[in-house]
Coordinates of C-alpha atoms in Angstrom, one line a residue:
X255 CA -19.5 -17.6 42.6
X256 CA -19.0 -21.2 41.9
X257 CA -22.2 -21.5 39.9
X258 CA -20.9 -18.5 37.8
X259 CA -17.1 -19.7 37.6
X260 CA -19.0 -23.5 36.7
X261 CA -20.9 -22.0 33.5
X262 CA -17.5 -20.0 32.5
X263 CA -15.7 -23.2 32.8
X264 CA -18.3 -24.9 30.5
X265 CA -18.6 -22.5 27.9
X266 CA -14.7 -22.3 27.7
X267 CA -15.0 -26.2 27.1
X268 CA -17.5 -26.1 24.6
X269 CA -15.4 -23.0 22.6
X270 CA -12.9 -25.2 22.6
X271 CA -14.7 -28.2 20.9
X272 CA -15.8 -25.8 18.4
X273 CA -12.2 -24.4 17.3
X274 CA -10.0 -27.6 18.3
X275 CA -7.1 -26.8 17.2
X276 CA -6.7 -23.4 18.7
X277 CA -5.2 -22.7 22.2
X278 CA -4.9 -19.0 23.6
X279 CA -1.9 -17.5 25.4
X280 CA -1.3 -14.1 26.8
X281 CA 0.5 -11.2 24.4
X282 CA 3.0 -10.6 27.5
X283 CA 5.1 -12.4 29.5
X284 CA 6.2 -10.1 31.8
X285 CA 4.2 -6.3 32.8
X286 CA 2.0 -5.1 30.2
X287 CA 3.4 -1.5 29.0
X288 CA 1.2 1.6 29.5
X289 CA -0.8 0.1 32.0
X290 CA -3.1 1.3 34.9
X291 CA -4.5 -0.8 37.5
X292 CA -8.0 -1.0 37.7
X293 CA -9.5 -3.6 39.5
X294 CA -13.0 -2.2 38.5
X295 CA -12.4 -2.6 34.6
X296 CA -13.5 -6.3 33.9
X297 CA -13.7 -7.9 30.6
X298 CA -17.0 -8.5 29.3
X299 CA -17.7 -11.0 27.0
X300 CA -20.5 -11.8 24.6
X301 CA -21.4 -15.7 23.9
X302 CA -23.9 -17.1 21.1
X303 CA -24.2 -21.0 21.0
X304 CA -21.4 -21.2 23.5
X305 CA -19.0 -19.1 21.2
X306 CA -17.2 -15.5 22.0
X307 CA -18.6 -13.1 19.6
X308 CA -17.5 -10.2 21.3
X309 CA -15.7 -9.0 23.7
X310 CA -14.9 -5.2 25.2
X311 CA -13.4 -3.6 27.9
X312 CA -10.1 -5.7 27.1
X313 CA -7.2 -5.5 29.8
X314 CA -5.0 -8.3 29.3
X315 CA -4.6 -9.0 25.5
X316 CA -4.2 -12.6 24.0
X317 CA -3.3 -14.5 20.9
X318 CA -6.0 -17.0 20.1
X319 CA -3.0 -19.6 17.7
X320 CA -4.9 -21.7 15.2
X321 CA -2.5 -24.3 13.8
X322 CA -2.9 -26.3 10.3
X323 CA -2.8 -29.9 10.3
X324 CA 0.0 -29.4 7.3
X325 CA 1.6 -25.7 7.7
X326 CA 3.0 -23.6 4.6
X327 CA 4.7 -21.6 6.4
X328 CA 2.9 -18.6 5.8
X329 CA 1.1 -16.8 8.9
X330 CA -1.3 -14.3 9.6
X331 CA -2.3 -11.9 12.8
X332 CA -5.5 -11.0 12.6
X333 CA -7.3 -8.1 14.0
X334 CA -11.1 -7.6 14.5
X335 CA -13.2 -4.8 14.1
X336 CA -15.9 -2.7 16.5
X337 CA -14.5 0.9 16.2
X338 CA -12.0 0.6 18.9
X339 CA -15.4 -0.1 21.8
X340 CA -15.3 -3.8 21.5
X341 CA -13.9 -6.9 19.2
X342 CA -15.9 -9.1 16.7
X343 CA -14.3 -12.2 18.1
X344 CA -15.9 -15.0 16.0
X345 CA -17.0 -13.4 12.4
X346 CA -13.9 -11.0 12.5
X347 CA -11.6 -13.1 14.5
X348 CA -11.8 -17.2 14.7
X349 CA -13.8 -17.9 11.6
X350 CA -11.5 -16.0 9.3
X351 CA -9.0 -18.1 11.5
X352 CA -10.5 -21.3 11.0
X353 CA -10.8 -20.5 6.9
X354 CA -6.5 -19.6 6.6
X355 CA -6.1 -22.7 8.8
X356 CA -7.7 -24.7 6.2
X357 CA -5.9 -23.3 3.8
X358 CA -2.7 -24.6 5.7
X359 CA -1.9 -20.5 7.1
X360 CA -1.0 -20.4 10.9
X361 CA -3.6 -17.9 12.0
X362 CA -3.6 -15.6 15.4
X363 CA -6.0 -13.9 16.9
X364 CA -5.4 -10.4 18.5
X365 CA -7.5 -9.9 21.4
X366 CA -5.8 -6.3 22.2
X367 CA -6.2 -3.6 24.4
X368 CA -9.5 -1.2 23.5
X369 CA -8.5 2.4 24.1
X370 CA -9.1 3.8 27.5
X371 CA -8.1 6.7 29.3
X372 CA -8.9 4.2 32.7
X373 CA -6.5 1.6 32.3
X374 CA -4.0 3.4 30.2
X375 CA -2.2 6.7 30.7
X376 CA -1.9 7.0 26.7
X377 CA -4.7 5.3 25.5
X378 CA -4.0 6.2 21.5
X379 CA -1.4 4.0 21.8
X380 CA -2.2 0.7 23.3
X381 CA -3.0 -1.2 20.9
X382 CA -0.2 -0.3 18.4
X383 CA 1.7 -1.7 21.6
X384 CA -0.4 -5.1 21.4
X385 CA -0.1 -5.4 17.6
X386 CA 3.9 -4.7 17.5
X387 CA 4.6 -7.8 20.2
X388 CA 2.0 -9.8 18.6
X389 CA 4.5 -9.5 15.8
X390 CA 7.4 -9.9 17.3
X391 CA 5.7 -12.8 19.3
X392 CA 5.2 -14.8 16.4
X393 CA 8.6 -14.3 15.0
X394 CA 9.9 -15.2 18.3
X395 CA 8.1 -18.3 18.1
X396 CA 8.6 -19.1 14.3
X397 CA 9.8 -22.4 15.2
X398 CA 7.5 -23.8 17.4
X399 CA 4.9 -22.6 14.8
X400 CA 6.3 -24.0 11.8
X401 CA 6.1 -20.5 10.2
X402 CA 9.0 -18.8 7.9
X403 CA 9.5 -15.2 9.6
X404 CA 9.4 -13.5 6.0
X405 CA 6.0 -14.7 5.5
X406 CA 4.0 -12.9 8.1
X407 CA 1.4 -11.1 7.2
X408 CA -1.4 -8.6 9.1
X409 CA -5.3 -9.1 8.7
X410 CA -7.6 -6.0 10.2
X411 CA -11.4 -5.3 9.5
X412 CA -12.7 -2.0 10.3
X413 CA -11.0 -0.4 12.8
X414 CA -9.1 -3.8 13.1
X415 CA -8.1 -2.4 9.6
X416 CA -6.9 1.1 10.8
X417 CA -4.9 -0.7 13.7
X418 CA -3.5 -2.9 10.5
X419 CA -2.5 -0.2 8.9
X420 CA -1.2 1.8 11.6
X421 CA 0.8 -1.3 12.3
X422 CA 1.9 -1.7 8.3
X423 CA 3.2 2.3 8.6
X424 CA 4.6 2.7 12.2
X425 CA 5.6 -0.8 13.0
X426 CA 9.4 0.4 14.2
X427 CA 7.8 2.7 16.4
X428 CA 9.5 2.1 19.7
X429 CA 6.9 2.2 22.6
X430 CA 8.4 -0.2 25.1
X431 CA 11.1 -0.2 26.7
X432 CA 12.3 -3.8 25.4
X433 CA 15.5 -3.7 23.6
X434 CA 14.6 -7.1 21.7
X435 CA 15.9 -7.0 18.2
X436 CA 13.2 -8.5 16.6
X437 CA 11.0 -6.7 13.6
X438 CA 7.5 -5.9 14.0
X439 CA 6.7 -5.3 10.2
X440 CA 4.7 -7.3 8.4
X441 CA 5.3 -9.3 5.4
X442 CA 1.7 -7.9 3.6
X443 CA -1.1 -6.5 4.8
X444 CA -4.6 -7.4 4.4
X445 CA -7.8 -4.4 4.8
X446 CA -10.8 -5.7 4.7
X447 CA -13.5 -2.5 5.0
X448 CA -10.5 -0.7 7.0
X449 CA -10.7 2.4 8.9
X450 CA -7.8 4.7 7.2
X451 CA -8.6 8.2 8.0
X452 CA -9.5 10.0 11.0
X453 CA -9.9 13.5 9.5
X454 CA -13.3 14.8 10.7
X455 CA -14.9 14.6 6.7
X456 CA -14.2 10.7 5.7
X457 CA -13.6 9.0 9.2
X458 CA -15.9 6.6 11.5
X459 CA -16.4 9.1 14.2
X460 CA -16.8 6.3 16.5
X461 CA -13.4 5.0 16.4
X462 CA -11.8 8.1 16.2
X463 CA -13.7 9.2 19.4
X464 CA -12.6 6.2 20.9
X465 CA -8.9 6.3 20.3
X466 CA -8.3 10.1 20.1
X467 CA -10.6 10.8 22.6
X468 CA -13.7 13.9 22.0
X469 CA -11.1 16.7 21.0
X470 CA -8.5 15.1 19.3
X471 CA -5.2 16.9 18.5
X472 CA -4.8 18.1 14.7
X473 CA -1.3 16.4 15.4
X474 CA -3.3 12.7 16.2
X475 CA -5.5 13.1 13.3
X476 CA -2.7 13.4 10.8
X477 CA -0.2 11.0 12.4
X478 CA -3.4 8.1 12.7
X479 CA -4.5 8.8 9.1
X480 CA -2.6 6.2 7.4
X481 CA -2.9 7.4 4.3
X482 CA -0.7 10.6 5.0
X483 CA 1.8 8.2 6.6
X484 CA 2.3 5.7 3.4
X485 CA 6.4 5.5 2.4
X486 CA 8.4 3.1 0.0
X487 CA 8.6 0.5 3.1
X488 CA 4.6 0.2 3.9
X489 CA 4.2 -3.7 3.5
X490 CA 2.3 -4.6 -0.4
X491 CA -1.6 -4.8 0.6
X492 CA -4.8 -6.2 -0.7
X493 CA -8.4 -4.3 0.6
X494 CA -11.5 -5.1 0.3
X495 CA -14.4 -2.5 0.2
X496 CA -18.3 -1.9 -0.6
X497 CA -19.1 1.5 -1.9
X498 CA -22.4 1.7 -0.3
X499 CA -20.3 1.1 3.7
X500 CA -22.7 3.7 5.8
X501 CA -20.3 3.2 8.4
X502 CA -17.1 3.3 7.1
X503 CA -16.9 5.6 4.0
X504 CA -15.4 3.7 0.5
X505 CA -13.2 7.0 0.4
X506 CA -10.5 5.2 3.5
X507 CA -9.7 2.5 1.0
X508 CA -9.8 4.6 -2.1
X509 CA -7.5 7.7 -0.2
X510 CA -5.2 4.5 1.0
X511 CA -4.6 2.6 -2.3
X512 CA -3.6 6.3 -3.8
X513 CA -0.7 6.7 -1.5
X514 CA 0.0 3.4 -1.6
X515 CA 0.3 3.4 -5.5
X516 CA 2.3 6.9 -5.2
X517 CA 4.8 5.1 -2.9
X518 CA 5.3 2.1 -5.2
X519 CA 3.8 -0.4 -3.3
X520 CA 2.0 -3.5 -5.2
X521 CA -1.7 -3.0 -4.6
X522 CA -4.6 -4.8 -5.2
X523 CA -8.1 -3.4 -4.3
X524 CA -11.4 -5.2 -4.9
X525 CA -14.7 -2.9 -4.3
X526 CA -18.0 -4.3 -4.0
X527 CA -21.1 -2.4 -5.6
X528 CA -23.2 -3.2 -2.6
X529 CA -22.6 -5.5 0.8
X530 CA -22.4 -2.8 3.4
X531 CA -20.1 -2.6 6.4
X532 CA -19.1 -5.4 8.6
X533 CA -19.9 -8.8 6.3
X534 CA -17.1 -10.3 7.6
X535 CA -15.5 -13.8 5.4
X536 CA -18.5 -13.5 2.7
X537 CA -20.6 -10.6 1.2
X538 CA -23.6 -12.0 0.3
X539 CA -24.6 -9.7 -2.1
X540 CA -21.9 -10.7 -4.1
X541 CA -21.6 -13.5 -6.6
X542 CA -17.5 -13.1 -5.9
X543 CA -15.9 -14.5 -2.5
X544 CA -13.0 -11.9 -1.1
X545 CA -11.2 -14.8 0.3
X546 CA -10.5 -16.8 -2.0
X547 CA -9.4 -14.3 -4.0
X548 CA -7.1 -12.9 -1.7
X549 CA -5.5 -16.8 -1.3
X550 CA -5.1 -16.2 -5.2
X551 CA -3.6 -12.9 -4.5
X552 CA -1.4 -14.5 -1.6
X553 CA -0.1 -17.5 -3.8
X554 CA 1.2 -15.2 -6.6
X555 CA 3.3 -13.4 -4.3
X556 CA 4.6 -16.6 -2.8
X557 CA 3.1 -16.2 0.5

């Protein structure tokens, strides 16, 4: 036990050398909501070069906060990807991090909840409840971040990107009992290869297995297909898709930006001839960088 706690310790040291200026807290302060105790469902975590890459089986969610030297103002929650069975922790989580932090954007990590019928009685909608009080978390904390609370934004990659979305459509959903008077809607959004549907014919089966469960309800799949659930308040977005994604069909994004653009809402989408699924900050079989672009797209809507 002490051998084992001795090599956690030290890999937890040498993570934090790597990303410096990034400290973690818990999502919440008091009893998480929608919870089952289950002391046999541990966390399990992937390392590479002393690193998280990934992580599943997620209990007890966290914000990973990476603060800028010299902050704008401007913030982001980020979500990563795995189809709702585990999270991409360093290319979908703390390296996009560490590239808005540069950039002078307070980023945050969302470790949250993965479905699961054994520590949750209604597992479709845990991590909605992580991603609304990540919101509210960093409004709550605006100060102490230096962030302005109109410029708070949402990044999701894959099924990070459906829980984006479902965040960007159902974001005054109330699923807690907390009367706290504090919005959980974004400012933008940003998709990067997202998740949108979860109609048999266009969804990643995997994720929709995962957070609908093997037989899910015709009333699931239309309320957790985001682009049936678009309206004149969705937050403006900016996506990012390959057309050859064997995982997670172009026609998500493409289905999306349509309601989106019936409903009014500024949209920009950028779509790759080739890169596949799951590239992360850089597609490199593209001459073009999604980032920087989307900083471009970011300044000329003053965020």
């Amino acid at each position: 036990m002490r051998i084992g706690y001795k090599i956690a310790l030290f890999l937890c040291i040498l993570m934090t050398n790597v990303y410096a200026q990034s400290y973690e807290v818990n999502l919440w302060k008091m009893d998480i909501p929608n919870c089952i105790e289950n002391n046999r469902y541990t966390e399990i975590k992937t390392y590479k070069d002393s690193v998280l890459v990934r992580v599943s089986q997620v209990s007890v969610p966290t914000l990973t906060i990476f603060k800028p030297k010299k902050p704008n103002g401007t913030a982001v929650l980020i979500c990563p990807g795995g189809g709702y069975a585990h999270l991409s922790m360093d290319k979908e989580g703390y390296k996009v991090a560490t590239a808005f932090q540069k950039n002078g954007i307070t980023a945050v990590v969302l470790k949250y909840r993965l479905p699961s019928d054994s520590i949750m009685p209604d597992k479709t909608i845990g991590p909605l409840q992580d991603a609304q009080e990540a919101m509210r978390y960093m409004r709550r904390e605006a100060k102490k971040l230096n962030i302005n609370t109109d410029k708070i934004g949402v990044i999701g990659f894959s099924a990070g990107g459906h829980l984006a979305a479902t965040l960007c459509n159902y974001y005054d959903e109330k699923l807690t009992d907390s009367n706290e008077n504090l919005s959980a809607k974004p400012n933008f959004s940003i998709l990067i290869y997202p998740v949108i549907s979860m109609e048999n014919e266009i969804t990643h089966l995997g994720s929709q297995k995962n957070l609908l469960g093997m037989h899910p309800k015709k009333e699931n799949i239309l309320k957790y297909s985001l682009d049936k659930n678009v309206t004149t308040q969705t937050p403006i977005t900016f996506i990012i898709h390959s057309v050859d994604d064997a995982s997670v069909t172009i026609e998500n994004s493409l289905n999306y930006y349509y309601a989106l653009n019936r409903n009014g809402i500024k949209t920009e989408m950028h779509l790759y001839d080739v890169g596949g699924h799951g590239f992360g900050l850089g597609n490199t079989r593209s001459n073009s960088n999604w980032f920087n672009t989307c900083i471009i797209w970011m300044e000329m809507h003053n965020f």
